[in-house]
Coordinates of C-alpha atoms in Angstrom, one line a residue:
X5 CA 75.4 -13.1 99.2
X6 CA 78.7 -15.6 99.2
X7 CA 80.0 -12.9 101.5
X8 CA 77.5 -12.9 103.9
X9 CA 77.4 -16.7 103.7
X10 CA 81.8 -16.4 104.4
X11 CA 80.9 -14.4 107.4
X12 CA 81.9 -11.4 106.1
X13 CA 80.0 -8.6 105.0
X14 CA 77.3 -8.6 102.3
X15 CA 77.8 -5.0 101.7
X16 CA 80.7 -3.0 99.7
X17 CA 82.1 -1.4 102.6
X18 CA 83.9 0.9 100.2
X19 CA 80.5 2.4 99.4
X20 CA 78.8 5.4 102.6
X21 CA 76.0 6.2 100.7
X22 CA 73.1 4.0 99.0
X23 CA 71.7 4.9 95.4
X24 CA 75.2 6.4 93.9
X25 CA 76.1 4.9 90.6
X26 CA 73.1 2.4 91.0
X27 CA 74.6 1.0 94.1
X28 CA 71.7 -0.2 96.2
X29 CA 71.7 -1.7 99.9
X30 CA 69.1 -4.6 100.8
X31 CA 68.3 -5.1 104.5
X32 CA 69.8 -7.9 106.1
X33 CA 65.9 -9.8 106.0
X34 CA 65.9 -9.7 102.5
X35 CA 69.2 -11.8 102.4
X36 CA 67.3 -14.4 103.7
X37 CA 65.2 -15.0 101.4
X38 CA 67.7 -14.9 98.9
X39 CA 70.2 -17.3 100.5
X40 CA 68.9 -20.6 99.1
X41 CA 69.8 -19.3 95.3
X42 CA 73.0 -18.6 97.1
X43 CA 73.2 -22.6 96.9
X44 CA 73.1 -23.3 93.5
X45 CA 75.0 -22.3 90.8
X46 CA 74.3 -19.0 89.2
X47 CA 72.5 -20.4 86.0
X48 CA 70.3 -22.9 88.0
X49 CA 69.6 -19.8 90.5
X50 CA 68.3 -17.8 87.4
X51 CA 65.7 -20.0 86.0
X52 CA 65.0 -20.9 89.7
X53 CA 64.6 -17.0 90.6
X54 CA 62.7 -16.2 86.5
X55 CA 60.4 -20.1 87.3
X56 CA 59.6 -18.3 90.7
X57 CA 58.5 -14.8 89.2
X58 CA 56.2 -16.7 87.0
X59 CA 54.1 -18.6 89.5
X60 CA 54.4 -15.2 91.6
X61 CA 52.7 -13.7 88.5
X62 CA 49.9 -16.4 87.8
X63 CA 49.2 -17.3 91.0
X64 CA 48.7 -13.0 91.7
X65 CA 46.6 -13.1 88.6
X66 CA 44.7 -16.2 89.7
X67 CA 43.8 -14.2 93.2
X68 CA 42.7 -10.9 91.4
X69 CA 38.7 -10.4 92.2
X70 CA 38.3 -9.4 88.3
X71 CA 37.1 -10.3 84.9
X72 CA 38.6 -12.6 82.5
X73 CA 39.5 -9.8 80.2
X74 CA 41.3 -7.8 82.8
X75 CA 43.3 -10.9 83.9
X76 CA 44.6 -10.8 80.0
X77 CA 45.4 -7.3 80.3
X78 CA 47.6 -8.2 83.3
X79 CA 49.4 -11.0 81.6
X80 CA 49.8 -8.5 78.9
X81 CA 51.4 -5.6 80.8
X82 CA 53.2 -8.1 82.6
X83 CA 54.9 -9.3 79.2
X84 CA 56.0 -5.8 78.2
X85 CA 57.8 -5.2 80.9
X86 CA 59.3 -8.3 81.3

């Protein structure tokens, strides 16, 4: 991401094939939407990115067209894989 902030690229260009070693490739859109955690220091950026994934989660749960009880389960699958 600092990279690709730099002007250079985001990428290891060292690397011709995705998936090896658990290297992985994101598109170029999805450094956009990662760019603002780009701004702030790692440790801010990683309750900012864990704060996010929790409203993601609630607000996902909030939206589900189901019971009460299966809105528990959720939150409770959702906390074992945490």
């Amino acid at each position: 991401m600092r990279g690709w902030q730099a002007g250079t690229s985001p990428y290891d260009v060292s690397i011709t094939t995705t998936g090896d070693c658990g290297t992985f490739q994101y598109p170029p859109a999805f450094l956009m939407l990662l760019a603002p955690f780009a701004l702030v220091p790692p440790d801010a950026a990683l309750w900012a990115w864990i704060a996010l994934s929790v409203v993601c989660l609630v607000g996902a749960m909030a939206l589900m067209p189901v019971s009460p009880e299966v809105r528990l389960v959720t939150l409770v699958l959702a906390g074992t894989s945490w």
